[in-house]
Amino acid sequence: MLEKFYPDVYISSAYRIDFQKYYDSGYRGIIFDIDNTLVTHGAPADDKSIDLVRKLKKIGFGVLFLSNNKEPRVKMFGDAVGAGYIFKGGKPAKKGYIKAMELLKTKRNTTLFVGDQLFTDVWGAKNTGIFSILVQPIDRKEEIQIVLKRYPEKIVLSSYKRRCKKEGKPYLVK
């Protein structure tokens, strides 16, 4: 039952993902969440996030941001890093993910999703058939509605950890 919330990969940071490996495997588009995935909640794009998007484009990836936030927040970030975006994306509903793939001109099997929340980011990606990468949140200081979701996330991650151990797979890639 909880498997629908399990990420395909759980890694400590978006900045530690071996994106070249995924490109070599045939992936061509990356959909990112922004807040607490690439920067702290509400923070502007920083050198690290700008460099990452530049690196990904150099590899050959299309990059797009899918956020449930309002346009001013998402536009500010997308414009700063030079990537497209969808605001008020309605995650975990499929519609935003499908629109993102249309804009990236990718398919389910050539698209990655990277985000920090199980019940919006990962569930939506998995429900759409997109490979999901869960990252640890950058900052523990979050809005109350997200803090409340973190408690049931711990239950899911505990179950996920047991499954990984049983299958001999890494639980959290540092």
Coordinates of N, CA and C in Angstrom, one line a residue:
M1 N 0.8 -1.2 0.0 CA 0.0 0.0 0.0 C 0.9 1.3 0.0
L2 N 1.9 1.3 0.8 CA 2.7 2.5 0.9 C 3.7 2.6 -0.3
E3 N 3.8 1.5 -1.1 CA 4.7 1.5 -2.2 C 4.5 2.6 -3.2
K4 N 3.2 3.1 -3.3 CA 2.9 4.1 -4.3 C 3.6 5.5 -3.9
F5 N 4.1 5.5 -2.7 CA 4.8 6.7 -2.3 C 6.3 6.6 -2.3
Y6 N 6.8 5.4 -2.6 CA 8.3 5.1 -2.5 C 8.9 5.8 -3.7
P7 N 10.0 6.5 -3.5 CA 10.8 7.0 -4.6 C 11.6 5.9 -5.3
D8 N 11.9 6.2 -6.5 CA 12.8 5.2 -7.2 C 14.2 5.3 -6.6
V9 N 14.6 6.5 -6.2 CA 15.9 6.7 -5.6 C 15.7 7.7 -4.5
Y10 N 16.5 7.6 -3.4 CA 16.4 8.6 -2.3 C 17.9 9.0 -2.1
I11 N 18.2 10.3 -2.3 CA 19.5 10.8 -2.2 C 19.6 12.0 -1.3
S12 N 20.7 12.2 -0.7 CA 20.8 13.3 0.3 C 20.6 14.7 -0.3
S13 N 20.9 14.9 -1.6 CA 20.8 16.3 -2.1 C 20.7 16.2 -3.6
A14 N 20.0 17.2 -4.2 CA 19.9 17.2 -5.7 C 21.3 17.5 -6.3
Y15 N 22.1 18.1 -5.5 CA 23.5 18.4 -6.0 C 24.4 17.2 -6.0
R16 N 24.0 16.1 -5.5 CA 24.8 14.9 -5.4 C 24.4 13.9 -6.5
I17 N 23.4 14.2 -7.2 CA 22.8 13.2 -8.2 C 23.8 13.2 -9.4
D18 N 24.1 11.9 -9.9 CA 25.0 11.7 -11.0 C 24.1 11.9 -12.3
F19 N 23.9 13.1 -12.7 CA 23.0 13.4 -13.8 C 23.5 12.8 -15.1
Q20 N 24.9 12.8 -15.3 CA 25.5 12.2 -16.5 C 25.1 10.8 -16.7
K21 N 25.0 10.0 -15.6 CA 24.6 8.6 -15.6 C 23.2 8.5 -16.2
Y22 N 22.3 9.4 -15.7 CA 20.9 9.3 -16.2 C 20.8 9.7 -17.7
Y23 N 21.6 10.7 -18.1 CA 21.6 11.1 -19.5 C 22.1 10.0 -20.3
D24 N 23.2 9.3 -19.9 CA 23.7 8.2 -20.6 C 22.7 7.0 -20.7
S25 N 21.8 7.0 -19.8 CA 20.7 5.9 -19.7 C 19.5 6.3 -20.6
G26 N 19.5 7.5 -21.2 CA 18.5 7.8 -22.1 C 17.5 8.9 -21.6
Y27 N 17.7 9.4 -20.4 CA 16.8 10.5 -19.9 C 17.2 11.8 -20.6
R28 N 16.2 12.6 -20.9 CA 16.5 13.9 -21.6 C 15.9 15.1 -21.0
G29 N 15.0 14.9 -20.0 CA 14.3 16.0 -19.4 C 14.3 15.8 -17.9
I30 N 14.4 16.9 -17.1 CA 14.3 16.9 -15.7 C 13.3 17.9 -15.2
I31 N 12.4 17.4 -14.4 CA 11.4 18.3 -13.8 C 11.8 18.4 -12.3
F32 N 12.0 19.6 -11.9 CA 12.4 19.9 -10.5 C 11.3 20.6 -9.7
D33 N 11.2 20.3 -8.5 CA 10.6 21.1 -7.5 C 11.6 22.2 -7.1
I34 N 11.3 23.3 -6.5 CA 12.2 24.3 -6.2 C 12.5 24.4 -4.7
D35 N 11.5 24.7 -3.9 CA 11.7 25.0 -2.5 C 12.0 23.7 -1.7
N36 N 13.1 23.9 -1.0 CA 13.7 22.8 -0.2 C 14.3 21.6 -1.0
T37 N 14.3 21.8 -2.3 CA 14.9 20.8 -3.2 C 16.2 21.4 -3.7
L38 N 16.1 22.6 -4.2 CA 17.3 23.3 -4.8 C 17.8 24.5 -3.9
V39 N 16.9 25.1 -3.2 CA 17.2 26.2 -2.3 C 16.2 26.2 -1.1
T40 N 16.5 26.9 0.0 CA 15.6 26.9 1.1 C 14.3 27.6 0.6
H41 N 13.2 27.3 1.4 CA 11.9 27.8 1.0 C 11.9 29.3 0.8
G42 N 11.4 29.7 -0.4 CA 11.3 31.1 -0.7 C 12.6 31.8 -1.1
A43 N 13.7 31.1 -1.0 CA 15.0 31.8 -1.3 C 15.2 32.0 -2.9
P44 N 15.9 33.0 -3.2 CA 16.2 33.2 -4.7 C 17.2 32.2 -5.2
A45 N 17.3 32.1 -6.5 CA 18.3 31.2 -7.0 C 19.6 31.7 -6.6
D46 N 20.5 30.7 -6.3 CA 21.9 31.0 -5.8 C 22.8 30.5 -6.9
D47 N 24.1 30.8 -6.6 CA 25.1 30.3 -7.6 C 25.1 28.8 -7.8
K48 N 24.8 28.1 -6.7 CA 24.8 26.6 -6.8 C 23.7 26.1 -7.8
S49 N 22.5 26.7 -7.6 CA 21.4 26.3 -8.5 C 21.6 26.7 -9.9
I50 N 22.1 27.9 -10.1 CA 22.4 28.4 -11.4 C 23.4 27.6 -12.1
D51 N 24.5 27.2 -11.4 CA 25.5 26.4 -12.0 C 25.0 25.0 -12.3
L52 N 24.1 24.4 -11.5 CA 23.5 23.1 -11.7 C 22.7 23.1 -13.0
V53 N 21.9 24.1 -13.2 CA 21.0 24.2 -14.4 C 21.9 24.3 -15.6
R54 N 22.9 25.2 -15.5 CA 23.9 25.4 -16.6 C 24.6 24.1 -17.0
K55 N 25.0 23.3 -16.0 CA 25.7 22.0 -16.2 C 24.7 21.0 -16.9
L56 N 23.5 21.0 -16.4 CA 22.5 20.1 -17.0 C 22.2 20.4 -18.4
K57 N 22.1 21.7 -18.8 CA 21.9 22.1 -20.1 C 23.1 21.7 -21.0
K58 N 24.2 21.9 -20.5 CA 25.5 21.5 -21.2 C 25.5 20.0 -21.5
I59 N 25.1 19.2 -20.5 CA 25.0 17.7 -20.8 C 24.0 17.4 -21.9
G60 N 22.9 18.2 -22.0 CA 21.9 18.0 -23.0 C 20.5 17.9 -22.5
F61 N 20.3 18.1 -21.2 CA 19.0 18.0 -20.6 C 18.1 19.2 -20.8
G62 N 16.9 19.0 -21.0 CA 15.9 20.1 -20.8 C 15.5 20.2 -19.3
V63 N 15.3 21.4 -18.8 CA 15.1 21.5 -17.4 C 13.8 22.4 -17.2
L64 N 12.9 22.0 -16.3 CA 11.7 22.7 -16.1 C 11.3 22.6 -14.6
F65 N 10.8 23.6 -14.1 CA 10.3 23.6 -12.7 C 8.8 23.5 -12.6
L66 N 8.4 22.6 -11.8 CA 7.0 22.4 -11.5 C 6.8 22.6 -10.0
S67 N 6.0 23.7 -9.7 CA 5.8 24.1 -8.4 C 4.3 24.3 -8.1
N68 N 3.9 24.1 -6.9 CA 2.6 24.4 -6.5 C 2.5 25.9 -6.0
N69 N 3.6 26.6 -6.0 CA 3.7 27.9 -5.6 C 3.1 28.9 -6.6
K70 N 2.9 30.1 -6.2 CA 2.4 31.2 -7.1 C 3.4 31.6 -8.1
E71 N 2.9 32.3 -9.2 CA 3.8 32.7 -10.3 C 5.0 33.6 -9.9
P72 N 4.8 34.6 -9.1 CA 5.9 35.5 -8.8 C 7.1 34.7 -8.2
R73 N 6.9 33.7 -7.4 CA 8.0 32.9 -6.8 C 8.6 32.1 -7.8
V74 N 7.8 31.4 -8.6 CA 8.4 30.4 -9.5 C 9.0 31.1 -10.7
K75 N 8.4 32.2 -11.2 CA 9.0 32.9 -12.3 C 10.4 33.5 -11.9
M76 N 10.4 34.1 -10.7 CA 11.7 34.7 -10.2 C 12.8 33.6 -10.3
F77 N 12.5 32.4 -9.8 CA 13.5 31.4 -9.8 C 13.9 30.9 -11.2
G78 N 12.8 30.6 -12.0 CA 13.0 30.1 -13.3 C 13.8 31.1 -14.2
D79 N 13.4 32.3 -14.1 CA 14.1 33.3 -14.9 C 15.6 33.5 -14.5
A80 N 15.9 33.4 -13.2 CA 17.2 33.5 -12.7 C 18.2 32.4 -13.2
V81 N 17.6 31.2 -13.3 CA 18.4 30.1 -13.7 C 18.3 29.8 -15.2
G82 N 17.4 30.4 -15.8 CA 17.2 30.3 -17.3 C 16.5 29.0 -17.7
A83 N 15.4 28.7 -17.0 CA 14.7 27.5 -17.3 C 13.2 27.8 -17.2
G84 N 12.4 27.0 -17.9 CA 11.0 27.1 -17.9 C 10.3 26.7 -16.6
Y85 N 9.1 27.0 -16.5 CA 8.4 26.7 -15.2 C 6.9 26.6 -15.4
I86 N 6.3 25.9 -14.5 CA 4.9 25.8 -14.3 C 4.6 26.2 -12.9
F87 N 3.7 27.2 -12.7 CA 3.3 27.6 -11.3 C 2.0 27.0 -11.0
K88 N 1.6 26.9 -9.7 CA 0.3 26.3 -9.3 C 0.1 25.0 -10.1
G89 N 1.1 24.2 -10.0 CA 1.2 22.9 -10.8 C 0.2 21.9 -10.4
G90 N -0.4 22.0 -9.2 CA -1.4 21.0 -8.8 C -0.9 19.7 -8.4
K91 N 0.4 19.6 -8.0 CA 1.0 18.3 -7.6 C 0.2 17.8 -6.4
P92 N -0.1 16.6 -6.3 CA 0.4 15.4 -7.1 C -0.4 15.1 -8.3
A93 N -1.4 15.9 -8.8 CA -2.2 15.5 -10.0 C -1.3 15.4 -11.2
K94 N -1.6 14.5 -12.1 CA -0.9 14.2 -13.3 C -0.7 15.4 -14.2
K95 N -1.7 16.2 -14.3 CA -1.8 17.3 -15.3 C -0.5 18.1 -15.4
G96 N 0.0 18.6 -14.3 CA 1.2 19.4 -14.3 C 2.4 18.7 -14.8
Y97 N 2.5 17.4 -14.5 CA 3.7 16.6 -14.9 C 3.6 16.3 -16.4
I98 N 2.4 16.1 -16.9 CA 2.1 15.9 -18.3 C 2.4 17.1 -19.1
K99 N 2.0 18.3 -18.6 CA 2.3 19.6 -19.3 C 3.8 19.8 -19.3
A100 N 4.5 19.5 -18.2 CA 5.9 19.7 -18.1 C 6.6 18.8 -19.2
M101 N 6.2 17.6 -19.4 CA 6.8 16.7 -20.4 C 6.5 17.3 -21.8
E102 N 5.3 17.8 -22.0 CA 5.0 18.4 -23.3 C 5.9 19.6 -23.6
L103 N 6.2 20.4 -22.6 CA 7.1 21.6 -22.8 C 8.5 21.1 -23.0
L104 N 8.9 20.1 -22.3 CA 10.3 19.5 -22.4 C 10.4 18.7 -23.7
K105 N 9.3 18.3 -24.3 CA 9.3 17.4 -25.4 C 9.9 16.0 -25.1
T106 N 9.5 15.6 -23.9 CA 10.0 14.3 -23.4 C 8.8 13.3 -23.2
K107 N 9.1 12.1 -22.9 CA 8.1 11.1 -22.6 C 8.4 10.6 -21.2
R108 N 7.5 9.8 -20.7 CA 7.6 9.3 -19.3 C 8.9 8.6 -19.1
N109 N 9.4 7.8 -20.1 CA 10.6 7.0 -19.9 C 11.9 7.8 -20.2
T110 N 11.7 9.1 -20.5 CA 12.9 9.9 -20.7 C 12.9 11.1 -19.8
T111 N 12.1 11.1 -18.8 CA 11.9 12.2 -17.9 C 12.2 11.8 -16.4
L112 N 13.0 12.6 -15.7 CA 13.2 12.5 -14.3 C 12.5 13.5 -13.5
F113 N 12.1 13.2 -12.3 CA 11.5 14.2 -11.4 C 12.4 14.2 -10.1
V114 N 12.7 15.4 -9.7 CA 13.5 15.6 -8.4 C 12.7 16.5 -7.5
G115 N 12.5 16.0 -6.3 CA 11.7 16.8 -5.3 C 12.0 16.3 -3.9
D116 N 11.5 17.1 -2.9 CA 11.7 16.8 -1.5 C 10.5 16.2 -0.7
Q117 N 9.4 16.1 -1.4 CA 8.2 15.7 -0.6 C 7.6 14.4 -1.3
L118 N 7.2 13.5 -0.4 CA 6.7 12.2 -0.9 C 5.2 12.4 -1.4
F119 N 4.4 13.1 -0.7 CA 3.0 13.1 -1.0 C 2.6 14.1 -2.1
T120 N 3.5 14.9 -2.5 CA 3.2 15.7 -3.7 C 4.2 15.3 -4.8
D121 N 5.5 15.6 -4.6 CA 6.5 15.3 -5.7 C 6.6 13.9 -6.1
V122 N 6.9 13.0 -5.2 CA 7.1 11.6 -5.6 C 5.8 10.9 -6.0
W123 N 4.8 11.1 -5.2 CA 3.5 10.4 -5.6 C 3.0 10.9 -7.0
G124 N 3.1 12.2 -7.2 CA 2.7 12.6 -8.5 C 3.5 12.1 -9.7
A125 N 4.8 12.1 -9.5 CA 5.7 11.6 -10.5 C 5.4 10.1 -10.8
K126 N 5.4 9.3 -9.7 CA 5.1 7.9 -9.8 C 3.8 7.6 -10.5
N127 N 2.8 8.3 -10.1 CA 1.4 8.2 -10.6 C 1.4 8.5 -12.1
T128 N 2.3 9.4 -12.5 CA 2.4 9.7 -13.9 C 3.3 8.8 -14.7
G129 N 4.1 8.0 -14.0 CA 5.0 7.0 -14.7 C 6.3 7.6 -14.9
I130 N 6.7 8.6 -14.1 CA 8.0 9.3 -14.3 C 9.0 8.8 -13.2
F131 N 10.2 8.5 -13.5 CA 11.2 8.1 -12.5 C 11.4 9.2 -11.5
S132 N 11.3 8.9 -10.2 CA 11.3 9.9 -9.1 C 12.5 9.8 -8.3
I133 N 13.1 10.9 -8.0 CA 14.2 11.0 -7.1 C 13.8 11.9 -6.0
L134 N 13.8 11.3 -4.8 CA 13.5 12.1 -3.6 C 14.8 12.6 -3.0
V135 N 14.9 13.9 -2.6 CA 16.0 14.4 -1.9 C 15.6 14.8 -0.5
Q136 N 16.6 14.8 0.4 CA 16.3 15.3 1.7 C 16.1 16.8 1.7
P137 N 15.1 17.3 2.4 CA 14.9 18.8 2.4 C 16.2 19.5 2.9
I138 N 16.4 20.6 2.2 CA 17.6 21.5 2.6 C 17.5 22.0 4.0
D139 N 16.3 22.5 4.4 CA 16.1 23.2 5.6 C 14.9 22.5 6.4
R140 N 15.0 22.3 7.7 CA 14.0 21.8 8.5 C 12.9 22.8 8.8
K141 N 13.2 24.1 8.6 CA 12.2 25.2 8.9 C 11.3 25.3 7.7
E142 N 10.1 24.9 7.9 CA 9.1 24.8 6.7 C 7.8 25.4 7.2
E143 N 6.9 25.6 6.2 CA 5.5 26.1 6.5 C 4.8 25.0 7.2
I144 N 3.9 25.3 8.1 CA 3.2 24.4 8.9 C 2.5 23.2 8.1
Q145 N 1.9 23.5 7.0 CA 1.3 22.4 6.2 C 2.3 21.4 5.7
I146 N 3.5 21.8 5.5 CA 4.5 20.9 5.1 C 5.1 20.1 6.3
V147 N 5.3 20.8 7.4 CA 5.7 20.2 8.6 C 4.8 19.0 9.0
L148 N 3.5 19.3 8.9 CA 2.5 18.3 9.3 C 2.6 17.0 8.4
K149 N 3.0 17.2 7.1 CA 3.1 16.1 6.2 C 4.4 15.3 6.5
R150 N 5.4 15.9 7.1 CA 6.6 15.2 7.3 C 6.4 14.1 8.3
Y151 N 5.5 14.1 9.2 CA 5.2 13.0 10.2 C 4.8 11.7 9.5
P152 N 3.8 11.8 8.6 CA 3.4 10.5 7.9 C 4.5 10.1 6.9
E153 N 5.3 11.1 6.4 CA 6.4 10.8 5.5 C 7.4 9.9 6.2
K154 N 7.6 10.1 7.5 CA 8.5 9.3 8.3 C 8.1 7.8 8.3
I155 N 6.8 7.6 8.4 CA 6.3 6.2 8.4 C 6.5 5.6 7.0
V156 N 6.3 6.3 5.9 CA 6.5 5.8 4.6 C 8.0 5.5 4.4
L157 N 8.9 6.4 4.8 CA 10.3 6.2 4.6 C 10.8 5.1 5.5
S158 N 10.3 4.8 6.6 CA 10.6 3.7 7.4 C 10.3 2.4 6.7
S159 N 9.1 2.3 6.1 CA 8.7 1.2 5.3 C 9.6 1.0 4.1
Y160 N 9.9 2.1 3.5 CA 10.8 2.1 2.3 C 12.2 1.6 2.7
K161 N 12.7 2.0 3.8 CA 14.0 1.6 4.3 C 14.0 0.1 4.5
R162 N 13.0 -0.5 5.1 CA 12.9 -1.9 5.4 C 12.9 -2.7 4.1
R163 N 12.2 -2.2 3.1 CA 12.1 -2.8 1.8 C 13.5 -2.8 1.1
C164 N 14.2 -1.7 1.2 CA 15.5 -1.5 0.6 C 16.5 -2.5 1.2
K165 N 16.4 -2.6 2.5 CA 17.3 -3.5 3.3 C 17.0 -5.0 2.9
K166 N 15.7 -5.3 2.8 CA 15.3 -6.7 2.3 C 15.8 -7.0 0.9
E167 N 15.8 -6.0 0.0 CA 16.2 -6.2 -1.4 C 17.7 -6.0 -1.6
G168 N 18.4 -5.6 -0.5 CA 19.8 -5.3 -0.6 C 20.2 -4.1 -1.4
K169 N 19.3 -3.1 -1.4 CA 19.5 -1.9 -2.2 C 19.8 -0.8 -1.2
P170 N 20.5 0.3 -1.6 CA 20.8 1.4 -0.7 C 19.5 2.1 -0.4
Y171 N 19.3 2.5 0.9 CA 18.2 3.3 1.3 C 18.3 4.8 0.9
L172 N 19.4 5.3 1.4 CA 19.7 6.8 1.2 C 21.1 6.9 0.6
V173 N 21.2 7.4 -0.6 CA 22.5 7.6 -1.2 C 23.1 8.9 -0.7
K174 N 24.2 8.9 0.0 CA 24.8 10.1 0.5 C 25.5 10.8 -0.6

